[in-house]
Amino acid sequence: SICSVSYGEIDFNESFIFIRMAFEVFHIVTAFGSLFITTLFFTKRTYTSFEQLQLEKNELYDIANYDSLTGLYNRRKMKQILHKYIVQWEVLNKPFVIAIGDIDYFKTFNDIYGHQSGDLILQDIGKILLSFLREGDAVCRWGGEEFLFVFQCQEPIALNILERLRKHIEKTPMLLAQEELHITMTFGVSEIQSGQSISELIENADKKLYQGKNNGRNCVIGSSHAKL
C-alpha cells in the first residue's frame, strides 16, 4: 500500500515536470518568435525609410544640379565646374575654353508654335549638345535658350567641335505640329587667358556670341588668332 502511493507520487511529479518544461519551451519559442517578427517588422520599416530617404536625397541632388526641362547641368552646377577648371588652370596651367550657344530666332518659334513646342526644341537641342561632348567637357542650360559649354582643350579644338555641332543642328530637322523645322545656333567662344577671371571669360564669350548674331547668325565666332 505504501509502495503504490510512492509510485503514484513519482508519476505525478514526472508528469508535472514534463508539462512545466513544455510550457517553458512554449514560452521561449513564443518569445523568440515575437522578437523575430518584431525585428523583421522594424528592419523592413527601417529599410523602407532608408530607401525613401535615399530617393529624396537623389531628388534633391537632381534639383540642385540639373535643369528640369533639358536634363543638362543647371547654372549653379556649371559654376562649380568652372571653379574647378580655373583652379586647374592656375595651379597646373591646364587650358580650357568657354562657349555660349544661343538658338537663333527662338522667340519667333515660341510666338508661332507656342511655349510647349519651344520646350520640345530645347529638349531636342539638349540631347544633341550632350552627344558632342568628350570626357572632361560639360554643358549646361545657362538661361532661356542659351547654353554654356566648357571644353578642356585649346580654342582651335573647341572651335572644330562646335563647327561640327553647328552643322549637325542645321542639317537635323525637328518635327513640330507635323511640320519640319530647321533650327540653327550661334556660338561665341573664348579661351582662358593669364590673369583672367571666370566672369571676364564668360563676358568675352558673350561678346563673341553677339558678334555672331550681328554677322547673320548660324556661325561659330572665336578669337581672331584661333583657326578652325
Coordinates of N, CA and C in Angstrom, one line a residue:
S1 N 0.8 -1.2 0.0 CA 0.0 0.0 0.0 C 0.9 1.2 0.0
I2 N 1.9 1.2 0.8 CA 2.8 2.4 0.9 C 3.5 2.5 -0.4
C3 N 3.9 1.4 -1.0 CA 4.7 1.4 -2.2 C 3.9 2.0 -3.4
S4 N 2.6 1.6 -3.5 CA 1.8 2.1 -4.6 C 1.6 3.6 -4.5
V5 N 1.4 4.2 -3.3 CA 1.3 5.6 -3.1 C 2.6 6.3 -3.6
S6 N 3.7 5.7 -3.2 CA 5.0 6.2 -3.5 C 5.2 6.3 -5.1
Y7 N 4.9 5.2 -5.8 CA 5.0 5.2 -7.2 C 4.0 6.2 -7.9
G8 N 2.8 6.4 -7.3 CA 1.9 7.4 -7.8 C 2.4 8.8 -7.7
E9 N 3.1 9.1 -6.6 CA 3.7 10.4 -6.4 C 4.8 10.7 -7.4
I10 N 5.6 9.6 -7.6 CA 6.7 9.7 -8.6 C 6.1 10.0 -10.0
D11 N 5.1 9.3 -10.4 CA 4.4 9.5 -11.7 C 3.9 10.9 -11.8
F12 N 3.3 11.4 -10.7 CA 2.7 12.7 -10.7 C 3.8 13.8 -10.9
N13 N 4.9 13.6 -10.2 CA 5.9 14.6 -10.2 C 6.6 14.7 -11.6
E14 N 6.8 13.5 -12.2 CA 7.4 13.5 -13.6 C 6.4 14.1 -14.6
S15 N 5.2 13.9 -14.5 CA 4.2 14.5 -15.4 C 4.2 16.0 -15.2
F16 N 4.2 16.4 -14.0 CA 4.2 17.9 -13.7 C 5.4 18.6 -14.2
I17 N 6.6 17.9 -14.0 CA 7.8 18.5 -14.6 C 7.8 18.5 -16.1
F18 N 7.3 17.5 -16.7 CA 7.2 17.4 -18.2 C 6.3 18.6 -18.7
I19 N 5.1 18.7 -18.1 CA 4.2 19.7 -18.5 C 4.8 21.1 -18.3
R20 N 5.5 21.3 -17.2 CA 6.1 22.6 -16.9 C 7.2 22.9 -17.9
M21 N 8.0 21.9 -18.2 CA 9.0 22.1 -19.2 C 8.4 22.4 -20.6
A22 N 7.3 21.8 -20.9 CA 6.7 22.0 -22.2 C 6.2 23.5 -22.3
F23 N 5.6 24.0 -21.1 CA 5.1 25.4 -21.1 C 6.3 26.3 -21.2
E24 N 7.4 26.0 -20.5 CA 8.6 26.9 -20.6 C 9.1 26.9 -22.0
V25 N 9.2 25.8 -22.7 CA 9.7 25.7 -24.1 C 8.7 26.5 -25.0
F26 N 7.4 26.4 -24.7 CA 6.4 27.1 -25.5 C 6.6 28.6 -25.3
H27 N 6.8 29.0 -24.1 CA 7.0 30.5 -23.8 C 8.3 31.0 -24.5
I28 N 9.3 30.2 -24.4 CA 10.6 30.6 -25.0 C 10.5 30.8 -26.5
V29 N 9.8 29.7 -27.1 CA 9.6 29.7 -28.6 C 8.7 30.9 -29.0
T30 N 7.7 31.2 -28.2 CA 6.8 32.3 -28.5 C 7.5 33.6 -28.4
A31 N 8.3 33.7 -27.3 CA 9.1 35.0 -27.1 C 10.0 35.2 -28.3
F32 N 10.8 34.2 -28.7 CA 11.7 34.3 -29.8 C 11.0 34.6 -31.1
G33 N 9.8 34.0 -31.2 CA 9.0 34.2 -32.4 C 8.6 35.6 -32.5
S34 N 8.1 36.1 -31.4 CA 7.6 37.5 -31.3 C 8.8 38.5 -31.6
L35 N 9.9 38.2 -31.0 CA 11.1 39.0 -31.2 C 11.5 39.0 -32.6
F36 N 11.5 37.8 -33.3 CA 11.9 37.7 -34.7 C 10.9 38.5 -35.5
I37 N 9.6 38.4 -35.3 CA 8.6 39.1 -36.1 C 8.8 40.6 -35.9
T38 N 9.0 41.0 -34.6 CA 9.1 42.5 -34.3 C 10.4 43.0 -35.0
T39 N 11.5 42.2 -34.9 CA 12.7 42.7 -35.6 C 12.6 42.8 -37.1
L40 N 11.9 41.8 -37.6 CA 11.7 41.8 -39.1 C 10.8 43.0 -39.5
F41 N 9.8 43.3 -38.7 CA 8.9 44.4 -39.0 C 9.7 45.7 -39.0
F42 N 10.5 45.9 -37.9 CA 11.2 47.2 -37.8 C 12.4 47.3 -38.8
T43 N 13.0 46.1 -39.1 CA 14.0 46.1 -40.1 C 13.5 46.5 -41.5
K44 N 12.3 46.0 -41.8 CA 11.6 46.4 -43.0 C 11.3 47.8 -43.1
R45 N 10.8 48.3 -41.9 CA 10.4 49.8 -41.8 C 11.6 50.6 -42.0
T46 N 12.7 50.2 -41.3 CA 14.0 51.0 -41.4 C 14.5 51.0 -42.8
Y47 N 14.5 49.8 -43.5 CA 14.9 49.7 -44.9 C 14.1 50.6 -45.8
T48 N 12.8 50.6 -45.6 CA 11.9 51.4 -46.4 C 12.1 52.9 -46.1
S49 N 12.3 53.2 -44.9 CA 12.6 54.6 -44.5 C 14.0 55.1 -45.2
F50 N 15.0 54.2 -45.1 CA 16.3 54.5 -45.7 C 16.1 54.6 -47.2
E51 N 15.4 53.7 -47.8 CA 15.1 53.8 -49.3 C 14.5 55.1 -49.7
Q52 N 13.4 55.5 -48.9 CA 12.7 56.7 -49.1 C 13.6 57.9 -49.0
L53 N 14.5 57.8 -47.9 CA 15.4 58.9 -47.7 C 16.4 59.1 -48.8
Q54 N 16.9 57.9 -49.3 CA 17.8 57.9 -50.4 C 17.2 58.5 -51.7
L55 N 15.9 58.1 -51.9 CA 15.2 58.7 -53.1 C 15.0 60.2 -53.0
E56 N 14.7 60.7 -51.8 CA 14.5 62.1 -51.5 C 15.9 62.8 -51.7
K57 N 17.0 62.2 -51.2 CA 18.3 62.7 -51.4 C 18.7 62.9 -52.8
N58 N 18.4 61.8 -53.6 CA 18.7 61.8 -55.1 C 17.9 62.9 -55.8
E59 N 16.6 63.0 -55.3 CA 15.7 64.1 -55.9 C 16.3 65.5 -55.7
L60 N 16.7 65.7 -54.4 CA 17.2 67.0 -54.0 C 18.5 67.3 -54.8
Y61 N 19.3 66.2 -55.0 CA 20.6 66.4 -55.8 C 20.3 66.8 -57.2
D62 N 19.3 66.1 -57.8 CA 18.9 66.5 -59.2 C 18.4 67.9 -59.3
I63 N 17.6 68.3 -58.3 CA 17.0 69.7 -58.3 C 18.2 70.7 -58.2
A64 N 19.2 70.4 -57.4 CA 20.3 71.3 -57.1 C 21.2 71.4 -58.3
N65 N 21.3 70.3 -59.1 CA 22.4 70.2 -60.2 C 21.9 70.2 -61.6
Y66 N 20.6 69.9 -61.8 CA 20.2 69.7 -63.2 C 19.0 70.5 -63.6
D67 N 19.0 71.0 -64.8 CA 17.8 71.7 -65.4 C 16.7 70.7 -65.6
S68 N 15.5 71.1 -65.0 CA 14.4 70.1 -65.0 C 13.8 69.9 -66.4
L69 N 14.0 70.8 -67.3 CA 13.4 70.7 -68.7 C 14.4 69.9 -69.6
T70 N 15.6 70.2 -69.7 CA 16.5 69.6 -70.6 C 17.3 68.4 -70.1
G71 N 17.4 68.4 -68.7 CA 18.3 67.3 -68.1 C 19.8 67.7 -68.1
L72 N 20.1 68.8 -68.6 CA 21.5 69.3 -68.6 C 21.8 69.9 -67.3
Y73 N 23.1 70.1 -67.0 CA 23.5 70.8 -65.8 C 22.8 72.1 -65.7
N74 N 22.5 72.6 -64.5 CA 22.0 74.0 -64.4 C 23.1 75.0 -64.1
R75 N 22.8 76.2 -64.0 CA 23.7 77.3 -63.9 C 24.6 77.1 -62.6
R76 N 23.9 76.7 -61.5 CA 24.6 76.5 -60.2 C 25.7 75.5 -60.4
K77 N 25.4 74.3 -60.9 CA 26.4 73.2 -61.1 C 27.5 73.6 -62.0
M78 N 27.2 74.4 -63.1 CA 28.2 74.8 -64.0 C 29.2 75.8 -63.3
K79 N 28.8 76.6 -62.4 CA 29.7 77.5 -61.7 C 30.6 76.7 -60.9
Q80 N 30.2 75.6 -60.3 CA 31.1 74.7 -59.5 C 32.1 74.1 -60.4
I81 N 31.7 73.6 -61.6 CA 32.6 73.0 -62.6 C 33.7 74.1 -63.0
L82 N 33.2 75.3 -63.3 CA 34.1 76.4 -63.8 C 35.1 76.7 -62.7
H83 N 34.7 76.7 -61.4 CA 35.6 76.9 -60.3 C 36.8 75.9 -60.3
K84 N 36.4 74.6 -60.6 CA 37.4 73.5 -60.6 C 38.4 73.8 -61.8
Y85 N 37.8 74.2 -62.9 CA 38.7 74.4 -64.1 C 39.6 75.6 -63.9
I86 N 39.2 76.6 -63.2 CA 40.0 77.8 -63.0 C 41.2 77.5 -62.1
V87 N 40.9 76.6 -61.1 CA 41.9 76.1 -60.2 C 43.0 75.3 -60.9
Q88 N 42.5 74.4 -61.8 CA 43.4 73.6 -62.6 C 44.3 74.5 -63.5
W89 N 43.7 75.6 -64.0 CA 44.4 76.5 -64.9 C 45.5 77.2 -64.1
E90 N 45.1 77.7 -62.9 CA 46.1 78.5 -62.1 C 47.2 77.6 -61.5
V91 N 46.9 76.4 -61.1 CA 47.9 75.5 -60.5 C 48.7 74.7 -61.5
L92 N 48.0 74.1 -62.5 CA 48.6 73.2 -63.4 C 48.8 73.8 -64.8
N93 N 48.3 75.1 -65.0 CA 48.3 75.7 -66.3 C 47.6 74.9 -67.4
K94 N 46.5 74.3 -67.0 CA 45.7 73.4 -67.9 C 44.7 74.3 -68.6
P95 N 44.7 74.4 -69.9 CA 43.8 75.4 -70.6 C 42.4 74.8 -70.7
F96 N 41.5 75.8 -70.8 CA 40.1 75.4 -71.1 C 39.4 76.5 -71.8
V97 N 38.3 76.2 -72.4 CA 37.6 77.1 -73.3 C 36.1 77.2 -72.9
I98 N 35.6 78.4 -72.9 CA 34.2 78.6 -72.6 C 33.5 78.9 -74.0
A99 N 32.3 78.4 -74.1 CA 31.5 78.8 -75.3 C 30.0 79.0 -74.9
I100 N 29.4 80.0 -75.4 CA 28.0 80.2 -75.2 C 27.3 80.1 -76.5
G101 N 26.3 79.2 -76.5 CA 25.5 78.9 -77.7 C 24.0 79.4 -77.5
D102 N 23.5 80.0 -78.5 CA 22.1 80.5 -78.4 C 21.3 80.0 -79.7
I103 N 20.1 79.6 -79.4 CA 19.2 79.1 -80.5 C 18.7 80.4 -81.3
D104 N 18.9 80.4 -82.6 CA 18.6 81.5 -83.4 C 17.0 81.6 -83.5
Y105 N 16.5 82.8 -83.4 CA 15.1 83.2 -83.6 C 14.2 82.3 -82.7
F106 N 14.7 82.0 -81.5 CA 13.9 81.1 -80.7 C 12.5 81.8 -80.3
K107 N 12.6 83.1 -80.0 CA 11.4 83.8 -79.6 C 10.3 83.7 -80.7
T108 N 10.7 83.7 -82.0 CA 9.8 83.6 -83.1 C 9.1 82.2 -83.1
F109 N 9.9 81.2 -82.8 CA 9.4 79.8 -82.7 C 8.3 79.8 -81.6
N110 N 8.6 80.4 -80.5 CA 7.7 80.4 -79.4 C 6.4 81.1 -79.7
D111 N 6.5 82.3 -80.4 CA 5.4 83.1 -80.8 C 4.5 82.3 -81.8
I112 N 5.1 81.6 -82.7 CA 4.3 80.9 -83.7 C 3.7 79.6 -83.3
Y113 N 4.6 78.8 -82.6 CA 4.1 77.4 -82.3 C 3.8 77.2 -80.8
G114 N 4.0 78.2 -80.0 CA 3.7 78.1 -78.5 C 4.9 77.7 -77.7
H115 N 4.8 78.0 -76.4 CA 5.9 77.6 -75.5 C 6.1 76.1 -75.3
Q116 N 5.0 75.4 -75.4 CA 5.2 73.9 -75.3 C 6.1 73.4 -76.4
S117 N 5.9 73.9 -77.6 CA 6.7 73.5 -78.7 C 8.2 74.0 -78.5
G118 N 8.3 75.2 -78.0 CA 9.6 75.7 -77.7 C 10.3 74.8 -76.7
D119 N 9.6 74.3 -75.7 CA 10.2 73.4 -74.7 C 10.7 72.1 -75.4
L120 N 10.0 71.6 -76.4 CA 10.4 70.4 -77.1 C 11.7 70.7 -77.9
I121 N 11.8 71.9 -78.4 CA 13.0 72.3 -79.2 C 14.2 72.3 -78.2
L122 N 14.0 72.8 -77.0 CA 15.1 72.9 -76.0 C 15.5 71.5 -75.6
Q123 N 14.6 70.6 -75.4 CA 14.9 69.2 -75.0 C 15.7 68.5 -76.1
D124 N 15.2 68.7 -77.4 CA 15.9 68.0 -78.5 C 17.3 68.6 -78.7
I125 N 17.5 69.9 -78.6 CA 18.8 70.5 -78.7 C 19.7 70.0 -77.6
G126 N 19.1 69.9 -76.4 CA 19.9 69.4 -75.2 C 20.5 68.1 -75.5
K127 N 19.8 67.2 -76.1 CA 20.3 65.8 -76.4 C 21.4 65.9 -77.4
I128 N 21.2 66.7 -78.4 CA 22.3 66.9 -79.4 C 23.6 67.4 -78.8
L129 N 23.4 68.4 -78.0 CA 24.6 69.0 -77.4 C 25.4 68.0 -76.6
L130 N 24.7 67.2 -75.8 CA 25.4 66.2 -75.0 C 26.1 65.2 -75.8
S131 N 25.6 64.9 -77.0 CA 26.2 63.8 -77.8 C 27.5 64.3 -78.4
F132 N 27.8 65.6 -78.4 CA 29.1 66.1 -79.0 C 30.1 66.3 -77.9
L133 N 29.8 66.1 -76.7 CA 30.8 66.3 -75.6 C 31.8 65.2 -75.5
R134 N 33.0 65.5 -75.2 CA 34.1 64.5 -74.9 C 34.2 64.4 -73.4
E135 N 34.9 63.4 -72.9 CA 35.2 63.2 -71.5 C 35.9 64.5 -71.0
G136 N 35.5 65.0 -69.9 CA 36.1 66.2 -69.3 C 35.3 67.5 -69.8
D137 N 34.5 67.5 -70.8 CA 33.7 68.6 -71.2 C 32.4 68.6 -70.5
A138 N 31.7 69.8 -70.5 CA 30.4 69.9 -69.9 C 29.6 71.0 -70.6
V139 N 28.3 70.8 -70.4 CA 27.4 71.8 -71.0 C 26.2 72.0 -70.0
C140 N 25.7 73.2 -69.9 CA 24.6 73.5 -69.0 C 23.6 74.4 -69.8
R141 N 22.4 74.4 -69.3 CA 21.4 75.4 -69.8 C 21.7 76.7 -68.9
W142 N 22.2 77.7 -69.6 CA 22.7 78.9 -68.9 C 21.5 79.8 -68.6
G143 N 20.4 79.7 -69.4 CA 19.3 80.5 -69.2 C 18.5 80.7 -70.4
G144 N 17.1 80.5 -70.4 CA 16.3 80.6 -71.6 C 16.8 79.6 -72.7
E145 N 17.1 80.2 -73.8 CA 17.6 79.4 -74.9 C 19.1 79.4 -75.1
E146 N 19.8 79.8 -74.0 CA 21.3 79.9 -74.0 C 21.9 78.7 -73.3
F147 N 23.0 78.2 -73.9 CA 23.7 77.1 -73.3 C 25.2 77.5 -73.1
L148 N 25.8 77.1 -72.0 CA 27.2 77.4 -71.8 C 28.0 76.1 -71.8
F149 N 29.1 76.1 -72.5 CA 30.0 74.9 -72.7 C 31.3 75.2 -72.0
V150 N 31.9 74.2 -71.5 CA 33.3 74.2 -71.1 C 34.0 73.1 -71.7
F151 N 35.1 73.4 -72.4 CA 35.9 72.3 -73.1 C 37.3 72.3 -72.5
Q152 N 37.8 71.2 -72.1 CA 39.2 71.1 -71.6 C 40.2 70.9 -72.7
C153 N 40.5 72.0 -73.4 CA 41.4 71.9 -74.5 C 41.7 73.4 -74.9
Q154 N 42.4 73.5 -76.0 CA 42.7 74.9 -76.5 C 41.6 75.3 -77.5
E155 N 41.6 76.6 -77.8 CA 40.5 77.1 -78.6 C 40.3 76.5 -80.0
P156 N 41.3 76.2 -80.8 CA 41.1 75.6 -82.1 C 40.4 74.3 -82.0
I157 N 40.6 73.5 -81.0 CA 39.9 72.2 -80.9 C 38.5 72.4 -80.6
A158 N 38.2 73.4 -79.7 CA 36.8 73.7 -79.3 C 36.0 74.2 -80.5
L159 N 36.7 75.1 -81.3 CA 36.1 75.6 -82.5 C 35.7 74.5 -83.5
N160 N 36.6 73.6 -83.6 CA 36.3 72.4 -84.5 C 35.1 71.6 -84.1
I161 N 35.0 71.4 -82.8 CA 33.9 70.6 -82.2 C 32.6 71.4 -82.4
L162 N 32.6 72.7 -82.1 CA 31.4 73.5 -82.2 C 31.0 73.7 -83.7
E163 N 31.9 73.7 -84.6 CA 31.6 73.9 -86.0 C 30.9 72.6 -86.5
R164 N 31.3 71.4 -86.1 CA 30.7 70.2 -86.4 C 29.3 70.1 -85.8
L165 N 29.2 70.6 -84.6 CA 27.9 70.6 -83.9 C 26.9 71.6 -84.6
R166 N 27.4 72.7 -85.0 CA 26.6 73.7 -85.7 C 26.0 73.1 -86.9
K167 N 26.9 72.5 -87.7 CA 26.4 71.9 -89.0 C 25.4 70.7 -88.7
H168 N 25.6 70.0 -87.7 CA 24.7 68.9 -87.4 C 23.3 69.4 -87.0
I169 N 23.3 70.5 -86.2 CA 22.0 71.1 -85.8 C 21.3 71.6 -87.0
E170 N 22.0 72.3 -87.9 CA 21.5 72.9 -89.1 C 20.9 71.9 -90.0
K171 N 21.5 70.7 -90.1 CA 21.0 69.6 -91.0 C 20.0 68.7 -90.4
T172 N 19.7 68.9 -89.1 CA 18.8 68.0 -88.4 C 17.4 68.6 -88.2
P173 N 16.4 68.3 -89.0 CA 15.1 68.9 -88.9 C 14.4 68.4 -87.6
M174 N 13.6 69.3 -87.1 CA 12.8 69.0 -85.9 C 11.3 69.1 -86.2
L175 N 10.5 68.1 -85.8 CA 9.1 68.0 -86.1 C 8.3 68.7 -85.1
L176 N 7.6 69.7 -85.5 CA 6.7 70.4 -84.6 C 5.4 70.7 -85.3
A177 N 4.3 70.3 -84.7 CA 2.9 70.4 -85.3 C 2.9 69.8 -86.7
Q178 N 3.5 68.6 -86.9 CA 3.6 67.9 -88.1 C 4.3 68.7 -89.2
E179 N 5.2 69.6 -88.8 CA 6.0 70.4 -89.7 C 7.4 70.3 -89.4
E180 N 8.3 70.2 -90.4 CA 9.7 70.1 -90.2 C 10.3 71.5 -90.1
L181 N 11.0 71.7 -88.9 CA 11.6 73.0 -88.7 C 13.1 72.8 -88.7
H182 N 13.8 73.8 -89.3 CA 15.3 73.7 -89.3 C 15.8 74.8 -88.3
I183 N 16.4 74.3 -87.3 CA 16.9 75.1 -86.2 C 18.4 75.4 -86.4
T184 N 18.8 76.6 -86.1 CA 20.3 76.9 -86.2 C 20.7 77.5 -84.8
M185 N 22.0 77.5 -84.6 CA 22.6 78.1 -83.3 C 23.8 78.9 -83.7
T186 N 24.0 79.9 -82.8 CA 25.2 80.7 -82.9 C 26.0 80.6 -81.7
F187 N 27.4 80.5 -81.8 CA 28.3 80.2 -80.7 C 29.3 81.3 -80.6
G188 N 29.6 81.7 -79.4 CA 30.7 82.6 -79.1 C 31.7 81.9 -78.2
V189 N 33.0 81.9 -78.5 CA 34.0 81.1 -77.9 C 35.1 82.0 -77.4
S190 N 35.6 81.6 -76.2 CA 36.7 82.3 -75.6 C 37.6 81.3 -74.7
E191 N 38.9 81.4 -74.9 CA 39.8 80.6 -74.2 C 40.4 81.4 -73.0
I192 N 40.6 80.7 -71.8 CA 41.1 81.3 -70.6 C 42.5 81.9 -70.9
Q193 N 42.7 83.1 -70.4 CA 44.0 83.8 -70.5 C 44.5 84.1 -69.1
S194 N 45.8 84.3 -69.1 CA 46.5 84.6 -67.8 C 45.9 85.8 -67.1
G195 N 45.6 85.7 -65.8 CA 45.1 86.8 -65.0 C 43.6 87.0 -65.3
Q196 N 42.9 86.2 -66.1 CA 41.5 86.4 -66.4 C 40.6 85.7 -65.4
S197 N 39.5 86.3 -65.0 CA 38.6 85.7 -64.1 C 37.5 85.0 -64.9
I198 N 36.7 84.1 -64.2 CA 35.6 83.4 -64.9 C 34.6 84.4 -65.5
S199 N 34.3 85.4 -64.7 CA 33.3 86.3 -65.2 C 33.7 87.1 -66.4
E200 N 35.0 87.4 -66.5 CA 35.6 88.1 -67.6 C 35.6 87.1 -68.8
L201 N 35.9 85.9 -68.6 CA 35.9 84.9 -69.6 C 34.5 84.7 -70.3
I202 N 33.5 84.6 -69.4 CA 32.1 84.5 -69.9 C 31.7 85.7 -70.6
E203 N 32.1 86.9 -70.1 CA 31.7 88.1 -70.8 C 32.3 88.2 -72.2
N204 N 33.6 87.7 -72.3 CA 34.2 87.7 -73.6 C 33.5 86.8 -74.6
A205 N 33.1 85.6 -74.1 CA 32.4 84.6 -74.9 C 31.0 85.2 -75.3
D206 N 30.4 85.9 -74.4 CA 29.1 86.6 -74.7 C 29.3 87.6 -75.8
K207 N 30.3 88.4 -75.8 CA 30.6 89.4 -76.8 C 30.8 88.7 -78.2
K208 N 31.5 87.6 -78.2 CA 31.7 86.8 -79.4 C 30.3 86.3 -80.0
L209 N 29.5 85.9 -79.0 CA 28.1 85.4 -79.4 C 27.3 86.5 -80.1
Y210 N 27.3 87.7 -79.5 CA 26.6 88.8 -80.1 C 27.2 89.3 -81.4
Q211 N 28.5 89.1 -81.6 CA 29.2 89.4 -82.8 C 28.7 88.4 -83.9
G212 N 28.5 87.2 -83.5 CA 28.0 86.2 -84.4 C 26.5 86.5 -84.8
K213 N 25.7 87.0 -83.8 CA 24.3 87.3 -84.1 C 24.3 88.5 -85.1
N214 N 25.2 89.5 -84.9 CA 25.2 90.6 -85.8 C 25.8 90.2 -87.2
N215 N 26.5 89.2 -87.3 CA 27.1 88.7 -88.6 C 26.1 87.8 -89.4
G216 N 24.9 87.6 -88.9 CA 23.9 86.9 -89.6 C 23.5 85.6 -89.0
R217 N 24.1 85.3 -87.8 CA 23.7 84.1 -87.0 C 24.2 82.8 -87.7
N218 N 23.9 81.6 -87.1 CA 24.3 80.3 -87.5 C 25.8 80.3 -87.9
C219 N 26.6 80.6 -86.8 CA 28.1 80.6 -87.0 C 28.8 80.4 -85.7
V220 N 30.1 80.2 -85.7 CA 30.9 80.0 -84.5 C 32.0 81.1 -84.6
I221 N 32.0 81.9 -83.6 CA 32.9 83.1 -83.5 C 33.9 82.9 -82.3
G222 N 35.2 82.9 -82.6 CA 36.2 82.8 -81.6 C 37.2 83.9 -81.7
S223 N 38.3 83.8 -81.1 CA 39.4 84.8 -81.2 C 39.9 84.9 -82.6
S224 N 40.4 86.0 -82.9 CA 40.9 86.2 -84.3 C 42.1 85.4 -84.6
H225 N 42.9 85.0 -83.5 CA 44.1 84.2 -83.8 C 43.8 82.7 -83.9
A226 N 42.6 82.3 -83.4 CA 42.3 80.8 -83.4 C 41.7 80.4 -84.8
K227 N 42.2 79.3 -85.3 CA 41.7 78.8 -86.6 C 41.0 77.5 -86.4
L228 N 39.9 77.3 -87.3 CA 39.2 76.0 -87.3 C 40.1 74.9 -87.9

